[in-house]
XYZ file of C-alpha atoms in Angstrom:
460
model
C 77.181 63.718 82.438
C 78.890 65.822 80.107
C 82.648 64.620 79.959
C 85.137 66.726 81.327
C 88.124 64.856 82.775
C 90.816 66.553 80.586
C 89.876 69.781 81.471
C 91.125 69.799 84.873
C 93.178 66.662 84.248
C 94.938 67.071 80.787
C 92.141 65.621 79.988
C 95.382 66.649 68.479
C 95.984 68.174 60.622
C 94.485 66.196 58.104
C 95.841 62.704 57.008
C 94.896 61.368 53.603
C 94.080 57.806 53.582
C 93.524 55.158 50.590
C 92.147 52.123 51.489
C 93.480 49.964 49.130
C 95.691 47.040 50.873
C 96.833 45.772 47.565
C 99.262 48.587 45.612
C 98.690 46.732 42.466
C 95.076 46.849 42.537
C 92.846 49.633 40.758
C 90.337 51.588 42.469
C 86.710 51.208 40.950
C 86.948 54.542 39.403
C 89.754 53.735 36.889
C 88.854 55.183 33.857
C 91.268 54.262 31.040
C 91.386 56.311 27.952
C 89.355 55.963 25.032
C 92.570 54.844 22.738
C 92.735 51.866 25.221
C 89.355 50.377 24.349
C 89.923 51.210 20.808
C 93.173 49.256 20.704
C 91.226 46.743 22.993
C 88.274 46.300 20.148
C 90.843 45.915 17.340
C 93.076 43.464 18.816
C 90.097 41.366 19.966
C 88.799 41.572 16.133
C 92.214 40.457 15.039
C 91.795 37.490 17.158
C 88.442 36.450 15.965
C 88.741 37.232 12.132
C 91.941 35.445 11.341
C 92.947 32.091 11.517
C 93.453 29.737 14.397
C 97.448 29.933 14.005
C 97.312 33.531 14.506
C 99.143 33.377 18.261
C 101.394 30.802 17.174
C 102.872 33.008 14.551
C 102.985 36.210 17.057
C 104.792 35.976 19.926
C 104.191 39.687 20.813
C 100.204 39.521 20.478
C 100.280 36.214 23.072
C 101.865 38.840 25.447
C 99.488 41.357 24.627
C 96.793 39.022 25.354
C 98.247 38.157 28.417
C 98.245 41.730 29.524
C 95.049 42.161 28.566
C 93.896 39.144 31.122
C 95.964 40.839 33.764
C 94.403 44.163 33.476
C 91.042 42.379 33.405
C 91.419 40.555 36.424
C 92.465 43.774 38.457
C 89.523 45.746 37.114
C 87.497 42.624 38.666
C 89.376 42.733 41.866
C 88.922 46.164 42.265
C 85.393 45.234 42.973
C 85.737 42.554 45.244
C 84.239 43.017 48.383
C 86.374 40.978 50.261
C 89.888 43.001 50.332
C 91.541 42.401 53.273
C 91.523 45.132 55.795
C 94.613 47.425 56.181
C 97.384 45.638 58.132
C 98.826 48.737 60.076
C 96.295 49.555 63.006
C 96.086 53.523 62.530
C 95.137 52.807 58.979
C 92.605 50.257 60.326
C 90.827 52.395 62.483
C 90.521 55.298 59.959
C 88.966 52.701 57.733
C 86.440 51.901 60.400
C 85.830 55.757 60.934
C 85.331 56.085 57.117
C 82.900 53.101 56.755
C 80.960 54.648 59.506
C 81.301 58.455 57.895
C 79.723 56.822 54.565
C 77.028 54.880 56.223
C 78.640 51.730 55.007
C 77.640 49.773 58.608
C 78.184 46.270 57.024
C 81.773 47.242 55.872
C 81.973 49.204 59.374
C 80.925 45.937 61.373
C 83.633 43.975 59.236
C 86.382 46.329 60.065
C 85.406 46.636 63.567
C 85.468 42.763 64.157
C 88.876 42.890 62.826
C 90.142 45.994 64.770
C 88.866 44.676 67.926
C 91.297 41.649 67.822
C 94.208 44.400 67.162
C 93.727 46.503 70.171
C 94.453 46.213 74.150
C 94.214 48.491 76.882
C 97.474 47.110 78.435
C 99.210 46.800 75.098
C 101.192 49.474 72.933
C 100.307 53.044 72.891
C 98.230 52.587 69.783
C 96.654 49.630 70.720
C 95.520 51.208 74.041
C 94.552 54.454 72.314
C 92.506 52.075 69.575
C 90.392 50.302 72.293
C 88.963 53.758 73.424
C 88.355 54.882 69.421
C 86.516 51.822 68.869
C 84.313 52.357 71.724
C 83.630 55.939 70.704
C 82.800 54.431 67.143
C 80.454 51.878 68.550
C 78.766 54.667 70.593
C 78.439 56.805 67.772
C 76.755 54.212 65.747
C 74.402 53.080 68.478
C 73.657 56.056 70.317
C 73.387 59.976 69.694
C 72.582 63.219 71.457
C 71.746 63.224 75.485
C 71.978 59.324 75.459
C 75.507 58.939 74.599
C 77.284 58.302 77.768
C 74.677 55.714 78.872
C 76.421 53.549 76.057
C 79.749 54.094 77.502
C 82.212 51.403 79.542
C 84.273 54.236 80.920
C 81.987 55.589 83.514
C 82.840 58.308 85.848
C 85.010 57.214 89.026
C 83.867 58.946 92.324
C 85.698 62.420 93.389
C 88.355 60.556 95.744
C 89.517 58.210 92.695
C 89.759 60.745 90.265
C 91.812 63.094 92.717
C 94.277 59.876 92.830
C 94.274 59.336 88.916
C 94.969 63.127 88.549
C 98.005 63.053 91.012
C 98.895 60.151 89.057
C 98.898 62.035 86.128
C 100.424 64.847 87.405
C 103.400 62.622 88.511
C 103.829 60.581 85.313
C 103.670 63.593 82.678
C 104.423 67.204 82.767
C 100.991 68.556 81.012
C 99.699 69.814 84.610
C 102.796 71.096 85.854
C 103.437 73.220 82.479
C 99.748 74.559 82.668
C 100.061 75.947 86.249
C 103.788 77.235 85.684
C 103.205 79.162 82.384
C 100.119 80.503 84.113
C 101.248 81.245 87.496
C 104.597 82.937 85.668
C 102.368 85.360 83.390
C 100.234 86.183 86.440
C 103.326 86.846 88.975
C 104.803 89.104 86.114
C 101.633 91.114 85.571
C 101.165 91.875 89.242
C 104.555 92.141 90.543
C 104.164 95.642 91.688
C 100.686 95.764 93.008
C 99.509 95.021 96.621
C 96.272 93.867 96.004
C 95.659 91.126 93.519
C 92.288 89.569 92.484
C 92.626 85.937 90.441
C 89.360 84.685 88.884
C 89.862 81.082 88.348
C 87.273 79.845 85.783
C 87.738 76.273 86.792
C 88.938 76.311 90.105
C 88.512 72.295 91.091
C 90.853 71.662 94.193
C 92.712 75.220 93.991
C 96.179 73.192 93.480
C 97.378 75.713 91.373
C 97.573 78.806 93.796
C 99.873 77.001 96.310
C 102.858 77.876 94.470
C 102.064 81.153 93.368
C 100.533 82.260 96.638
C 103.804 81.105 98.460
C 105.942 82.901 96.168
C 104.011 86.062 96.486
C 104.476 85.508 100.112
C 107.941 85.698 99.906
C 108.008 88.768 97.812
C 110.572 91.631 98.508
C 108.374 94.628 100.260
C 106.009 92.290 101.806
C 103.318 89.887 100.645
C 100.113 91.390 98.830
C 96.623 90.780 99.432
C 94.873 88.290 97.407
C 91.436 87.364 96.333
C 90.671 84.308 94.638
C 87.134 83.517 92.904
C 86.528 80.170 91.787
C 83.797 79.494 89.544
C 82.389 76.282 90.815
C 80.959 74.311 87.896
C 79.738 71.049 88.317
C 83.281 69.659 86.754
C 84.949 71.665 89.826
C 83.017 69.943 92.473
C 83.198 66.580 91.043
C 86.956 66.442 90.506
C 87.276 67.981 94.018
C 85.299 65.152 95.813
C 83.786 67.742 98.241
C 82.137 71.040 98.687
C 83.392 74.317 98.680
C 84.136 74.554 102.321
C 87.149 72.423 101.423
C 88.369 75.136 99.506
C 87.758 77.738 102.287
C 89.610 75.447 104.757
C 92.760 74.845 101.995
C 93.099 78.645 101.475
C 92.847 79.568 105.309
C 95.771 76.919 105.919
C 97.727 78.427 103.212
C 97.112 81.816 104.534
C 98.302 81.023 107.982
C 101.211 78.627 106.814
C 102.708 81.332 104.188
C 101.726 84.350 106.373
C 99.801 86.238 103.169
C 96.151 87.390 103.530
C 93.869 85.234 101.192
C 90.437 85.555 100.772
C 88.163 82.935 98.782
C 84.915 83.760 96.893
C 82.941 80.667 95.364
C 81.002 81.620 92.332
C 78.189 78.670 91.303
C 77.728 78.402 87.898
C 76.742 75.403 85.759
C 78.371 76.819 82.683
C 81.549 79.396 82.141
C 78.969 81.401 79.853
C 76.677 81.827 82.743
C 79.015 83.846 85.112
C 78.165 87.542 84.760
C 80.355 90.826 85.491
C 78.042 91.209 88.967
C 78.887 87.989 89.932
C 82.692 88.264 89.920
C 82.981 91.085 92.677
C 85.340 93.348 90.816
C 86.922 96.036 92.891
C 88.581 99.162 91.742
C 92.581 99.244 93.055
C 92.680 95.591 92.191
C 95.031 93.865 89.627
C 92.662 91.268 88.306
C 94.021 87.967 86.944
C 91.744 85.846 84.667
C 92.811 82.127 84.336
C 91.361 79.889 81.699
C 93.110 76.548 82.436
C 92.094 73.788 79.727
C 88.733 74.994 80.116
C 87.340 77.480 77.473
C 87.068 74.980 74.848
C 84.210 73.912 76.826
C 82.159 76.849 75.903
C 80.502 76.457 72.638
C 80.996 78.921 69.561
C 79.126 80.267 66.838
C 79.005 76.846 65.231
C 76.889 75.459 67.912
C 74.946 78.467 69.843
C 74.333 81.578 67.237
C 74.830 83.579 70.372
C 78.144 82.548 70.602
C 78.944 81.934 73.819
C 82.729 81.573 73.675
C 83.223 84.928 72.259
C 80.818 86.369 74.647
C 82.655 85.207 77.672
C 85.643 86.743 76.170
C 83.832 90.199 75.710
C 82.691 89.976 78.975
C 85.997 89.262 80.459
C 87.464 92.070 78.438
C 84.982 94.526 79.828
C 86.538 93.910 83.730
C 89.746 95.772 82.464
C 91.869 92.718 83.702
C 95.637 93.376 84.068
C 96.216 89.564 82.467
C 94.245 86.477 81.279
C 95.895 83.575 80.854
C 95.029 80.915 78.458
C 96.337 77.012 78.345
C 94.696 75.027 75.978
C 95.153 71.513 74.139
C 96.466 72.415 70.526
C 93.975 70.176 68.581
C 91.849 71.326 65.769
C 88.387 69.541 66.527
C 85.853 72.460 67.201
C 84.342 72.429 63.554
C 85.949 69.647 61.659
C 83.801 67.139 60.248
C 83.518 63.801 61.837
C 86.221 62.004 59.343
C 89.024 64.655 59.714
C 88.401 65.321 63.315
C 88.441 61.309 63.800
C 91.958 61.701 62.150
C 93.198 64.596 64.329
C 92.151 63.076 67.564
C 93.943 59.921 66.526
C 97.180 61.634 66.121
C 96.621 63.774 69.085
C 96.175 61.365 71.362
C 98.656 58.859 69.955
C 101.261 61.372 70.987
C 99.789 61.576 74.489
C 99.554 57.795 75.133
C 103.115 57.594 73.684
C 104.168 60.298 76.460
C 102.607 57.548 79.091
C 104.690 54.720 77.910
C 108.031 56.573 79.169
C 106.742 56.998 82.779
C 104.738 53.641 83.548
C 104.644 50.154 82.673
C 101.915 48.855 80.488
C 100.594 46.630 83.061
C 100.152 49.325 85.559
C 96.630 49.839 86.914
C 97.293 53.270 88.033
C 98.364 53.907 84.112
C 94.906 52.310 82.792
C 92.876 54.345 85.205
C 94.514 57.401 83.855
C 94.143 56.617 80.665
C 90.473 55.336 81.183
C 89.310 58.349 83.433
C 91.442 61.278 82.263
C 91.708 60.497 78.770
C 89.100 58.069 76.947
C 86.173 60.096 78.010
C 87.198 62.920 76.218
C 88.305 60.596 73.130
C 84.877 59.168 72.940
C 83.265 62.431 73.400
C 85.090 64.002 70.347
C 84.365 60.800 68.310
C 80.756 59.764 69.381
C 79.135 63.190 70.156
C 77.595 66.028 67.977
C 75.832 69.671 68.642
C 75.745 70.560 72.157
C 76.632 67.108 73.557
C 80.152 67.325 72.081
C 81.735 69.290 74.835
C 85.615 68.810 73.699
C 85.630 71.225 71.186
C 89.734 72.277 70.679
C 91.052 74.843 68.650
C 94.665 75.839 67.698
C 96.551 78.565 69.157
C 96.252 80.735 66.059
C 92.400 80.585 66.417
C 92.480 81.459 69.642
C 94.889 84.602 68.974
C 91.992 85.632 66.634
C 89.233 85.463 68.978
C 91.165 87.249 71.858
C 92.274 90.143 69.228
C 88.640 90.459 68.276
C 87.409 90.806 71.864
C 89.762 93.236 72.216
C 92.872 91.928 73.861
C 96.608 92.746 73.140
C 99.073 89.554 73.671
C 101.432 89.738 76.653
C 105.225 88.635 76.227
C 105.903 85.462 78.323
C 108.678 85.672 80.811
C 112.210 84.294 79.496
C 112.898 83.206 82.926
C 109.743 80.982 83.226
C 110.572 79.388 79.685
C 113.789 78.442 80.965
C 112.416 77.011 84.042
C 109.771 74.989 82.112
C 112.737 73.618 79.967
C 114.568 72.515 82.717
C 111.075 70.584 84.281
C 111.032 68.871 80.637
C 114.436 67.702 81.000
C 113.416 65.672 84.044
C 111.000 63.435 82.422
C 112.231 62.656 78.726
C 114.347 64.258 75.836
C 111.442 63.706 73.633
C 109.555 66.765 75.278
C 110.002 70.163 74.370
C 109.267 73.661 74.480
C 108.082 75.735 71.188
C 107.774 79.294 71.376
C 105.600 80.512 68.518
C 102.892 83.232 68.034
C 103.722 84.897 71.323
C 103.016 81.611 73.066
C 104.265 78.622 74.080
C 103.796 74.778 72.929
C 104.715 71.782 75.017
C 105.435 69.224 72.287
C 105.951 65.283 72.401
C 108.425 64.575 69.811
C 106.917 66.265 66.467
C 103.359 67.048 67.921
C 102.503 70.179 69.758
C 100.092 69.049 72.582
C 99.523 72.114 75.114
C 99.962 75.798 74.151
C 99.989 78.650 76.794
C 99.649 82.407 76.099
C 98.653 85.505 78.116
C 96.392 88.592 77.298
C 95.708 91.910 78.667
């Protein structure tokens, strides 16, 4: 089963690292200049060719001999395979990944054993994340391809449990609220003067996102518009919902009655977003069309995985529909085409910020928090670390790269509403002073401290 937890839950560049724990030790590749060897040879010649009282007569040469002895000891120590592992847990995790990337399996096993004593799913944020990153490294070593998830301990919960975990995540952090508010605000602004609105949601899940938008549209001056919602019902949506499409039909019928707004729902069964065609979407003339990609588009592979480039192909198909607005919310992380080691470091940095943000909203021993981390975050972490090719479905890109893709597909960027931005800033103040909203490249970025985590942008 492919990992999609973060896509509908919430579910980051390179960091250089030198694996020498002793600052005074000299790397194996140390290459002194030629004059050093000449001086060393001349000194040794003097030692062996003069009388036995040479060093008693020259304190300076005594110091030279002592310095040479220290240098020789350092050179020998650089080749010692028993250097202690890094004491900092982040550096230790990177050392594990480096050993695995260089196929130094004995070294990896030694570092892994040491690291296992330093991690805990109930500890500090880096200790909790470290436990799952080690799991990913072991899975990468022992398995590959389609068999990867058989080796994992963080199994999928059933639908009802996952709904509970996602609700907890919704309460603990502002990530989902940010996703919904940014996209809904852009859609409301783009469609404010239209009486017929068609929303295509490429990951309908429980349909929760649309409740507040439908309520706002129902209260619109001049009367409520007619709204059609087309939901792509991929396996992730069905799994997250814990029920069939009938549940969504019933939910939208209740909302229609409660808010006195006409709502029609149309399901589109599809295993993958790239399988959706124009003919499946029933686009009608006279409707203002909005297309929503909520933390989902990164699951569609690009040219690095499939020569047909389904990611850009999907965008071109959407462009052919002439949408009024397309909303994109994505994790602000660079893991799509990165090689394993820099991808590991990027994932470590990104999810360290994510796990730290959870530390503000819940106690470390909370079972609910452990469940959220395991089922909404850890599976994605493991997928990024352990899988390659088509089996790696978590392929995030930065906002700048998404901008390039949209522009190459023929889209122009929409300005986001200053009012929505101000509302989101107020929301963030309710959580922690460490959250901030960054406006960049025409989009909005939700940040924890100095790390951007989620980007939102709108296109037409």
